[in-house]
Short mmCIF file of C-alpha atoms and ligand atoms in Angstrom, two decimals:
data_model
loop_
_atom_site.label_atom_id
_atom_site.label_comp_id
_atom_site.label_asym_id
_atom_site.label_seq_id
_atom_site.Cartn_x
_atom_site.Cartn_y
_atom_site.Cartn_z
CA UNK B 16 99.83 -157.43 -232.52
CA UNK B 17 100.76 -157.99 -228.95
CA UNK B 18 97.43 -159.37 -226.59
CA UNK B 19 95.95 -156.63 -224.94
CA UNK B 20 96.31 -157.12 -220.75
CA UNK B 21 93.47 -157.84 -218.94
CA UNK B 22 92.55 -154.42 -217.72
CA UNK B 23 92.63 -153.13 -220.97
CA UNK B 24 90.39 -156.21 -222.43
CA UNK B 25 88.09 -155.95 -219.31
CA UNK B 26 87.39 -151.97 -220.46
CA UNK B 27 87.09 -152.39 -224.15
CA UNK B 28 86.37 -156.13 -225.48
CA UNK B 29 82.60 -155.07 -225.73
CA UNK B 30 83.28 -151.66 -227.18
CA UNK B 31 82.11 -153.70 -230.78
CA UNK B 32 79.31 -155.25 -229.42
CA UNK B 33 77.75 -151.90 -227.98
CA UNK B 34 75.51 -150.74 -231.20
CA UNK B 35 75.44 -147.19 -229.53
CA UNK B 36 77.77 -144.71 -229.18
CA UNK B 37 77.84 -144.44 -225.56
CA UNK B 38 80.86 -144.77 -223.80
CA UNK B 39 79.58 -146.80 -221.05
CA UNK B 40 76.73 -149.23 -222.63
CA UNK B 41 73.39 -148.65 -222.77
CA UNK B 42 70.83 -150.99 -221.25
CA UNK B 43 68.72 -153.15 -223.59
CA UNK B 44 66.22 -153.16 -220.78
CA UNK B 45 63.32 -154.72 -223.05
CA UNK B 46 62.11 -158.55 -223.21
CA UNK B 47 61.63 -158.30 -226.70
CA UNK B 48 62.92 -156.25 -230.26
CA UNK B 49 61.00 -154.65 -233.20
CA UNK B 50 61.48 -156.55 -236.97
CA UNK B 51 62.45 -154.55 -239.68
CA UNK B 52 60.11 -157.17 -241.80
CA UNK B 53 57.64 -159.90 -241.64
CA UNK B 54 60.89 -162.31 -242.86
CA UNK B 55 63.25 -161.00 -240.22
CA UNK B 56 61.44 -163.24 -237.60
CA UNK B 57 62.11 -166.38 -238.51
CA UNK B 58 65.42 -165.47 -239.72
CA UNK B 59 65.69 -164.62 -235.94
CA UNK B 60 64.14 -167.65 -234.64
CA UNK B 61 66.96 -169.59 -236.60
CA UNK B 62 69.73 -167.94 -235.00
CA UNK B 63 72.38 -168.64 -232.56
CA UNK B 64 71.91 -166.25 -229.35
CA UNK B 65 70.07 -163.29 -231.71
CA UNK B 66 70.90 -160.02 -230.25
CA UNK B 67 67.66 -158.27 -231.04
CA UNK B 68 64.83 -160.63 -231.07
CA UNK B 69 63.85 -161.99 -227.34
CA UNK B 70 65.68 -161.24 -224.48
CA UNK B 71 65.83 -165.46 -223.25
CA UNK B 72 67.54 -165.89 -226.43
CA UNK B 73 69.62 -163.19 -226.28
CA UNK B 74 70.22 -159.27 -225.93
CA UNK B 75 72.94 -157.11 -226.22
CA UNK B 76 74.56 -156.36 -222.91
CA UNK B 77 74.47 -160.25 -222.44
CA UNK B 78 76.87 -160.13 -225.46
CA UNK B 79 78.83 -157.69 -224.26
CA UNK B 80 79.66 -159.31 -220.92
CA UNK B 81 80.25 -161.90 -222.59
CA UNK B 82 82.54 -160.70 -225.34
CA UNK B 83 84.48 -159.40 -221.96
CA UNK B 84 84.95 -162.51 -220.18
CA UNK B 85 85.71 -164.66 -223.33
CA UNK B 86 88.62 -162.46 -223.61
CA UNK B 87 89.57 -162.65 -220.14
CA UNK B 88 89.15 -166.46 -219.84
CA UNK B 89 91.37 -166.66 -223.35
CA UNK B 90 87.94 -169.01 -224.77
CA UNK B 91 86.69 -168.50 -228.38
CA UNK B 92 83.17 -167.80 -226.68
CA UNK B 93 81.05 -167.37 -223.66
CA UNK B 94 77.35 -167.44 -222.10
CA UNK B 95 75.90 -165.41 -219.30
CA UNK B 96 73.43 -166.91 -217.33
CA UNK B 97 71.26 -165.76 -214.35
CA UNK B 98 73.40 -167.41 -211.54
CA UNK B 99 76.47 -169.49 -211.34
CA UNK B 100 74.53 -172.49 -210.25
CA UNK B 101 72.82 -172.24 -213.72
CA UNK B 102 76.41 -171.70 -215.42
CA UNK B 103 76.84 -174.80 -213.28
CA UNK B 104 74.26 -176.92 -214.77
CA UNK B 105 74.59 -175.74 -218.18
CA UNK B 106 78.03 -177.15 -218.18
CA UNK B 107 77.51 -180.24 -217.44
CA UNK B 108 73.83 -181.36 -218.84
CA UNK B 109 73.96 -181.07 -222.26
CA UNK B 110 77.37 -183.56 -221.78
CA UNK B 111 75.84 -186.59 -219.94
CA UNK B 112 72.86 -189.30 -220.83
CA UNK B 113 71.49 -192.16 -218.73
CA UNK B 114 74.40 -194.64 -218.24
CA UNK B 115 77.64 -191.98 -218.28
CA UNK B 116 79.75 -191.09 -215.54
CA UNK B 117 81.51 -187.70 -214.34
CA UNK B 118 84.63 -187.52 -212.08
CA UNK B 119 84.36 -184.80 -209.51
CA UNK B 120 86.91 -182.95 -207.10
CA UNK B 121 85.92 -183.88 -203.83
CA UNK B 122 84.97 -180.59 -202.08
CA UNK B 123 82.40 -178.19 -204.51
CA UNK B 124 79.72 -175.81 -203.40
CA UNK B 125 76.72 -177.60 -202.60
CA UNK B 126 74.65 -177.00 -205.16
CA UNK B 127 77.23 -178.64 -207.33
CA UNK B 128 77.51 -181.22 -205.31
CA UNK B 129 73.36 -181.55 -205.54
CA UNK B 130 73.40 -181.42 -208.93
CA UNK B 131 75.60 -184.57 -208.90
CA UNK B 132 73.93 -186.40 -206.24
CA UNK B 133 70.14 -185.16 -206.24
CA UNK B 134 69.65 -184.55 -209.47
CA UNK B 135 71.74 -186.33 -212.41
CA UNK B 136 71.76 -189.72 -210.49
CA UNK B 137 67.57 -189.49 -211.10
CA UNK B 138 68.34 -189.93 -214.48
CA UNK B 139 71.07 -192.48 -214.54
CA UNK B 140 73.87 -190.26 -214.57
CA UNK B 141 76.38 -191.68 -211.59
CA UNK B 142 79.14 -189.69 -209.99
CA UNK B 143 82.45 -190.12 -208.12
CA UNK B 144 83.89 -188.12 -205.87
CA UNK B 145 87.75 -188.46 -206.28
CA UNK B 146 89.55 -188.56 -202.40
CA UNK B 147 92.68 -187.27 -203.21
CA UNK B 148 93.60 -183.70 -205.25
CA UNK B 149 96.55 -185.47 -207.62
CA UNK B 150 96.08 -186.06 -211.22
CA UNK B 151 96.79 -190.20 -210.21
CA UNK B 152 93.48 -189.76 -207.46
CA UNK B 153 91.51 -188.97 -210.46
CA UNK B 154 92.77 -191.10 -212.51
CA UNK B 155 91.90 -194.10 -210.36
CA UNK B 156 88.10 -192.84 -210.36
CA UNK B 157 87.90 -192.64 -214.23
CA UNK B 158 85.96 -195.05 -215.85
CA UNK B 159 85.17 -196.05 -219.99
CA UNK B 160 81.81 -194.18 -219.21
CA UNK B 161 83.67 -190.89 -217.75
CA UNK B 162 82.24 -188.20 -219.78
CA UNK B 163 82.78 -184.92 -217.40
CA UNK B 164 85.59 -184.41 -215.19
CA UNK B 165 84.15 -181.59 -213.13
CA UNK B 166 86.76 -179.57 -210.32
CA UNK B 167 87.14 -176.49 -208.36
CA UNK B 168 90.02 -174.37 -207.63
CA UNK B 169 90.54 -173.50 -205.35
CA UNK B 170 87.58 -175.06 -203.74
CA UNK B 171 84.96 -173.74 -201.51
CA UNK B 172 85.69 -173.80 -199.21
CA UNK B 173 88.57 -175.70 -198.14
CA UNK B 174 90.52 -173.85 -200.40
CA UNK B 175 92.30 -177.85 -202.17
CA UNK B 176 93.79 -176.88 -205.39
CA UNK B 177 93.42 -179.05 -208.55
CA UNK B 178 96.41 -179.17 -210.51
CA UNK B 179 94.60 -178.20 -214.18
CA UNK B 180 96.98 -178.92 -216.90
CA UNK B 181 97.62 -182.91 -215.44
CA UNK B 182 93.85 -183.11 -215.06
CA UNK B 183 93.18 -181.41 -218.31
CA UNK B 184 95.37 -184.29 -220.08
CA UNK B 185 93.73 -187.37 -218.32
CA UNK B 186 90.15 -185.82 -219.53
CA UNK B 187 91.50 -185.92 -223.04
CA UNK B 188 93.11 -188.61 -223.26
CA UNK B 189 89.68 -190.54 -221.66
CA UNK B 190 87.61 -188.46 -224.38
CA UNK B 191 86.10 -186.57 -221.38
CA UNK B 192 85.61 -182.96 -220.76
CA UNK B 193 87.05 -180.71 -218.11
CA UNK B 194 84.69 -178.37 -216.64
CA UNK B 195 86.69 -175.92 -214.22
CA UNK B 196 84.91 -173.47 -211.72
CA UNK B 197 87.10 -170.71 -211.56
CA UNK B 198 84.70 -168.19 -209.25
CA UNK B 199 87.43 -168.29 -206.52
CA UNK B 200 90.77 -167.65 -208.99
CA UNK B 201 89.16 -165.27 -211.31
CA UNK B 202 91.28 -165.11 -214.30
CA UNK B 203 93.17 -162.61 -212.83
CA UNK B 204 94.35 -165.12 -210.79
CA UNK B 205 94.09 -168.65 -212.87
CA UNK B 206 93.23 -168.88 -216.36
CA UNK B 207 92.09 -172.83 -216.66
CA UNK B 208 91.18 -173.10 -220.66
CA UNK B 209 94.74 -171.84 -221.63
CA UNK B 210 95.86 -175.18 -218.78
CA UNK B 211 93.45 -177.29 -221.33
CA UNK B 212 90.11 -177.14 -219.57
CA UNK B 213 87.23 -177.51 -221.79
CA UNK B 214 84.51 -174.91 -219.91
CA UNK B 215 85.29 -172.73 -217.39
CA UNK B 216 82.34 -170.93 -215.24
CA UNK B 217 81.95 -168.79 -212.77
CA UNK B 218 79.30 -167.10 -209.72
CA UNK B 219 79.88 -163.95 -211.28
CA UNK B 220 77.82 -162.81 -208.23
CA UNK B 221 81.26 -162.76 -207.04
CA UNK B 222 84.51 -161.42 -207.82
CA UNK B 223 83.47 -160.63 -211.73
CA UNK B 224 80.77 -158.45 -210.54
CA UNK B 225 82.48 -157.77 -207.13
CA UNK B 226 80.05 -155.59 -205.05
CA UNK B 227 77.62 -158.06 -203.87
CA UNK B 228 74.90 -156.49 -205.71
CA UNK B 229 74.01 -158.74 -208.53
CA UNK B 230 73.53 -162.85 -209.51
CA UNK B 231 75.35 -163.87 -212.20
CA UNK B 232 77.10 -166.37 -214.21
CA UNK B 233 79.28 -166.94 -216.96
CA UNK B 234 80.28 -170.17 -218.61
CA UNK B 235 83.29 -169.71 -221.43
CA UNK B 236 84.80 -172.37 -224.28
CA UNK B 237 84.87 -173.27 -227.68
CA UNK B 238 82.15 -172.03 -230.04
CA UNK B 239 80.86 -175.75 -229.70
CA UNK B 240 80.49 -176.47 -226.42
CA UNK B 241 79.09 -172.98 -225.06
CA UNK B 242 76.63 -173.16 -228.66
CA UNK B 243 75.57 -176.86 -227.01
CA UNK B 244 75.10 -175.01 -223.02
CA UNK B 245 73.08 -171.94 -225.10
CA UNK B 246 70.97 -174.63 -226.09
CA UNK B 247 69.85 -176.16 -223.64
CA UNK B 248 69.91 -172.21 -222.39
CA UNK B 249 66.67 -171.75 -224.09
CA UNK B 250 64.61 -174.35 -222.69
CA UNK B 251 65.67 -173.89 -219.09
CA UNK B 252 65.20 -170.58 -219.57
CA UNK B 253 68.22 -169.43 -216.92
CA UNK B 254 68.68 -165.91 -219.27
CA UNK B 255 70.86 -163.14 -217.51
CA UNK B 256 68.60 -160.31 -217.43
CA UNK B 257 70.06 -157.10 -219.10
CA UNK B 258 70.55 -154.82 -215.99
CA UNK B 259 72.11 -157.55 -213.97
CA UNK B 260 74.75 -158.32 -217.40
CA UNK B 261 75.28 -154.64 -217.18
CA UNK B 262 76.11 -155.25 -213.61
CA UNK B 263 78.57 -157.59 -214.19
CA UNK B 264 80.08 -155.25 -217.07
CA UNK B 265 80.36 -152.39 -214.66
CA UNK B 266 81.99 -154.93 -212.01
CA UNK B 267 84.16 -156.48 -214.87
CA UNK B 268 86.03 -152.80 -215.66
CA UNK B 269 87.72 -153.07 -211.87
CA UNK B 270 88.20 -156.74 -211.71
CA UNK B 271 92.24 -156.74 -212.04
CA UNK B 272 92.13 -153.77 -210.21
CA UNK B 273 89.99 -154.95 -207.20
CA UNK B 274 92.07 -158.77 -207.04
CA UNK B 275 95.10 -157.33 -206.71
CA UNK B 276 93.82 -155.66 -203.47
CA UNK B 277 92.22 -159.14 -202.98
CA UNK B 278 95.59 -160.92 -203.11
CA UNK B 279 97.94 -158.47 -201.08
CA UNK B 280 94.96 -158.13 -198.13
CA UNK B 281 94.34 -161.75 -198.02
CA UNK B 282 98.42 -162.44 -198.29
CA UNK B 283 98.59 -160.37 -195.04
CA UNK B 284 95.76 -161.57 -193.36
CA UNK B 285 97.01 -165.16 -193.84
CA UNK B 286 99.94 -164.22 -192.27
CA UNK B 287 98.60 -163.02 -189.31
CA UNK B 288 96.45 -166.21 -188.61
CA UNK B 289 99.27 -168.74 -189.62
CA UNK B 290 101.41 -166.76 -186.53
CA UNK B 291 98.53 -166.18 -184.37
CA UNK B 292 98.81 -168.59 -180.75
CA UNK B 293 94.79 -168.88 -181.09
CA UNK B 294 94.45 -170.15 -184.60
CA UNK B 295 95.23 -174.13 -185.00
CA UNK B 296 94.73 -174.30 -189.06
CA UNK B 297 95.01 -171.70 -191.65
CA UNK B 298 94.67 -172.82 -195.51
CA UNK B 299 95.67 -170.12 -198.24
CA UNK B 300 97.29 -171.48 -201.44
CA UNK B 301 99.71 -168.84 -200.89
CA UNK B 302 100.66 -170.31 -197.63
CA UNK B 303 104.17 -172.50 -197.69
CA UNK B 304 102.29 -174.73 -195.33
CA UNK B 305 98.98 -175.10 -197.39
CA UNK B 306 98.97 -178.78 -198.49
CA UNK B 307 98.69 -177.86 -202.52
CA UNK B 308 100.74 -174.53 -202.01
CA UNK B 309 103.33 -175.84 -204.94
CA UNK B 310 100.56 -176.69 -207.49
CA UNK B 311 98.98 -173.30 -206.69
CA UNK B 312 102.58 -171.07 -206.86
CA UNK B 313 102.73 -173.25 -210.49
CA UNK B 314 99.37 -172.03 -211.31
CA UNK B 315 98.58 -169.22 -209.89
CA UNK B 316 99.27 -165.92 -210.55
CA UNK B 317 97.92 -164.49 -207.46
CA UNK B 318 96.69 -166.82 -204.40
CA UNK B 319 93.04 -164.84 -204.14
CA UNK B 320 91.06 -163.22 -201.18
CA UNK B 321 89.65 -166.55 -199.58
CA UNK B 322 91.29 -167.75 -196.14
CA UNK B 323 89.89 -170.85 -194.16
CA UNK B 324 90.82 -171.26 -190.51
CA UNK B 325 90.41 -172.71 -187.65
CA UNK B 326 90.52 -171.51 -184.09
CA UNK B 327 91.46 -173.32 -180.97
CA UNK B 328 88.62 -173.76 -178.84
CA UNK B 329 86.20 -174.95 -181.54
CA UNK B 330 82.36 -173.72 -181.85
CA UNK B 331 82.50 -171.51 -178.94
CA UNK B 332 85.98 -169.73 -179.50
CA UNK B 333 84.43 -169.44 -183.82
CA UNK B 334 81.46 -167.89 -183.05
CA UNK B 335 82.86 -165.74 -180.18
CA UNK B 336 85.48 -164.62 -183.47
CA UNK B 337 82.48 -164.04 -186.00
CA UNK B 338 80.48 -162.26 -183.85
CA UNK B 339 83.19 -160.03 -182.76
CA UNK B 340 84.39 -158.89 -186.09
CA UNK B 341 83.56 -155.21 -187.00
CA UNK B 342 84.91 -154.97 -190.67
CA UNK B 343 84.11 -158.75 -191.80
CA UNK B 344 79.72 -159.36 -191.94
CA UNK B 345 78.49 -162.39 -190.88
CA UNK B 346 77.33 -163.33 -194.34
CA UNK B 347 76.89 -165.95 -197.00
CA UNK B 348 78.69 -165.22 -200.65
CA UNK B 349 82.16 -164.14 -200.93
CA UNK B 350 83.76 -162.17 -203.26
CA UNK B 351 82.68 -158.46 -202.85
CA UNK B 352 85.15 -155.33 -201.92
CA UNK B 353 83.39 -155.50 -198.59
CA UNK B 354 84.59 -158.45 -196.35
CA UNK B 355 82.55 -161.12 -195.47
CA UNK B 356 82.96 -163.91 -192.64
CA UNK B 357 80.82 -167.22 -193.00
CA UNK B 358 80.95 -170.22 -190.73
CA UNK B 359 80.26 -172.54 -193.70
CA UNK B 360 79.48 -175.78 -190.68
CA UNK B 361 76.37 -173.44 -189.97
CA UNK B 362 75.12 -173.04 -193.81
CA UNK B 363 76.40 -175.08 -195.85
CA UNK B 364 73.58 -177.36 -197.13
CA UNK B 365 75.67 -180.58 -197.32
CA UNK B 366 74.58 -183.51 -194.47
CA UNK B 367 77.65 -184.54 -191.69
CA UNK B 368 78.89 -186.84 -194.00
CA UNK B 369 79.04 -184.97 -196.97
CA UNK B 370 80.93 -182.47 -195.10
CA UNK B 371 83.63 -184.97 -193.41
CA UNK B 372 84.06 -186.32 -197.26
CA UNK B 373 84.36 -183.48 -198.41
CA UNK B 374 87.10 -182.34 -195.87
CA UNK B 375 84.85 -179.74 -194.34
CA UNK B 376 85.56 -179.00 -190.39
CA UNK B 377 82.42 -178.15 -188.48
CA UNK B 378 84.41 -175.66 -186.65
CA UNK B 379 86.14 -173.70 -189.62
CA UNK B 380 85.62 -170.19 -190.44
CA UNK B 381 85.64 -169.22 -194.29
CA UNK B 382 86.82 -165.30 -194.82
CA UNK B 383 86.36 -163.14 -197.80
CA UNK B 384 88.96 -160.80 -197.71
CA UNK B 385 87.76 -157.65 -199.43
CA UNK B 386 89.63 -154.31 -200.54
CA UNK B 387 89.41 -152.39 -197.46
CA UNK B 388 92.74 -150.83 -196.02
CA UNK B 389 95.09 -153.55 -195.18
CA UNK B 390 95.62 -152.24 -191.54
CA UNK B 391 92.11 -151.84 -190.52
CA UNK B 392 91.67 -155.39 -191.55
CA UNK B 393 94.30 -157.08 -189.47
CA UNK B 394 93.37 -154.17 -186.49
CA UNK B 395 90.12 -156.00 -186.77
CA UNK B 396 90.78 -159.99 -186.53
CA UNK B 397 93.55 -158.74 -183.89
CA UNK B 398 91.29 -157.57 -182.13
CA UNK B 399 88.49 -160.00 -182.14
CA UNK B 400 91.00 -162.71 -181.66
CA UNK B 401 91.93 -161.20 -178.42
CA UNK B 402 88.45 -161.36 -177.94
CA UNK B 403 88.06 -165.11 -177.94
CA UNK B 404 88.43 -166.65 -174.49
C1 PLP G 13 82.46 -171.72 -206.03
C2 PLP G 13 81.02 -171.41 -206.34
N1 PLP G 13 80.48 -171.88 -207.47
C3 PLP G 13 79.19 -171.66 -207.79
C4 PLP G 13 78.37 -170.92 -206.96
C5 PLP G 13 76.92 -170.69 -207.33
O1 PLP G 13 76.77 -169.36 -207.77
P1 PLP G 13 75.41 -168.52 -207.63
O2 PLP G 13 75.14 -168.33 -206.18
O3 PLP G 13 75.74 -167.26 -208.39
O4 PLP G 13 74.35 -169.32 -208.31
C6 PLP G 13 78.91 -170.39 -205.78
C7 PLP G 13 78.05 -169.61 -204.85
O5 PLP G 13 78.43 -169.34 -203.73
C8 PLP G 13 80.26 -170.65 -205.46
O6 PLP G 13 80.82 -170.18 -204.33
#
């Protein structure tokens, strides 16, 4: 039988998981779940991710969220988690031991970044940051002890695509594992494991949830691998609760839906800027004059709702534009149908340096485009562009 599309999957690849008859599922708000007999319990105990025995373990909306994004992501399974950060970690620890080494795109949110350089170099884990974004730049960082190639793509929030499927070879042929955050593509937008990734995870705070009401995250691949994250899952203890996984779920049924809006507002808005006399830089993969604009087109199926730019004029003439904005909140995250605006120079939590390594202008505006009407949106940066003095 022909594969389902996505909006189809994203409304019914949990219907078999929900063990009510309720069209939209019921919450399993409870930390823990009644045995039928005194043997049941250990029977439990021994289990993979039981769905009725102890919510840290596992519960059912968990499984139904994930059942949904397996499906999207094309991976044989899937874990929820209680933030992308944890997704994050759970991706990469159970991989690495004292003496490896992991590969990493040069630009990542800064908590993946920390968990690189705070945290896995404390116990002997050592990381390099490749310079370049071609398949040859990280091959020139790859060494016999390479065990995680870890990217982002597009990046946060620079916006440098990886090309997957050149990346995903080098991993396997250096018996390394791609792990691939795809919070910013979606895979509406980029689907990484059928490119050859390994693990894919996400924020799904952010455009799988999509109303910036929730924190979330989702980390998909083979039975193995996510069965390996899940345990290590149950000694961290980073369990999705059930409300938020119904979140998600609830999210998940407009995600196609609410990127396509994504794509065609952030499309024009990129426009706009890329003409505009006050703006010096715009990147959007969709952008002929984005730097990996050829690897995205190959890639990408849509080009996403993220737009980083810079205005002439530097700090005074960006805040003048953030502060002006009526539409776009001054806010961290990203992601939501609401647009956000964040001057990442001001939040980020990366030192000087890491920011100049990691490409990152102190000047630069990040934009979430959200799903509002296309006019009012470019009414809005028109305006507070004209603004800016
Ligand atoms: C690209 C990316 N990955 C991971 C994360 C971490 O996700 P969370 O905030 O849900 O822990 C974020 C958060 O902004 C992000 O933007």
């Amino acid at each position: 039988m022909r594969r389902p599309g996505l909006t189809t999957l994203a409304l019914h690849a949990d219907r078999p998981l929900n063990p009510t008859a309720s069209v939209s599922p019921a919450i399993f708000q409870t930390s823990t779940f009644r045995w039928p007999e005194v043997e049941a319990g250990a029977q439990f105990a021994g289990e993979h991710s039981p769905s009725a025995f102890y919510t840290r373990m596992g519960n059912p909306n968990q499984h139904q969220l994930e059942a949904i994004v397996a499906s999207l992501e094309g991976s044989e399974a899937a874990l929820s988690t209680a933030s992308g950060a944890a997704a994050c970690t759970l991706a990469v620890l159970p991989h690495v031991k004292a003496g490896d080494h992991v590969v990493a795109g040069k630009t990542l949110y800064g908590e993946t970044n920390a968990l690189l350089t705070k945290v896995l170099p404390r116990f002997g884990v050592e990381t390099t940051f490749v310079q370049g974004s071609s398949a040859a730049d990280y091959e020139r960082a790859v060494r016999p002890q390479t065990r995680v190639i870890i990217v982002e793509t597009p990046a946060n929030p620079t916006l440098d695509v990886v090309d997957i499927a050149a990346v995903a070879q080098l991993a396997k042929a250096n018996s390394a594992l791609l792990v691939c955050d795809n919070t910013f593509a979606t895979p509406v937008n980029t689907r990484p494991i059928t490119l050859g990734a390994h693990l894919v995870f996400h924020s799904a705070t952010k455009y799988l949830a999509g109303h910036s009401d929730v924190i979330a995250g989702v980390l998909c691949g083979s039975r193995e691998l996510v069965g390996a994250a899940w345990d290590h899952l149950r000694v961290v203890g980073s369990s999705l609760g059930p409300f938020e996984a119904w979140l998600v779920i609830r999210g998940l049924r407009t995600l196609s839906l609410r990127m396509a809006r994504h794509n065609e507002n952030a499309r024009a808005l990129s426009y706009l800027l890329a003409a505009h006399p006050k703006v010096a830089m715009v990147r959007y993969p969709g952008l002929g004059s984005s730097p990996d604009h050829e690897i995205a087109a190959r890639q990408m199926s849509g080009f996403g709702g993220m737009i980083y730019a810079e205005l002439k004029g530097g700090d005074a003439a960006a805040r003048s534009f953030v502060q002006n904005l009526r539409y776009f909140s001054l806010a961290t995250s990203l992601g939501g149908v609401e647009s956000l605006v964040q001057y990442p120079a001001s939040l980020s939590n990366l030192t000087p340096d890491q920011k100049r390594a990691a490409g990152i202008s102190p000047t630069a505006i990040r934009i979430s485009v959200g799903c509002e009407d296309t006019q009012d949106l470019l009414d809005d940066v028109e305006n507070a562009l004209s603004l800016v003095v």
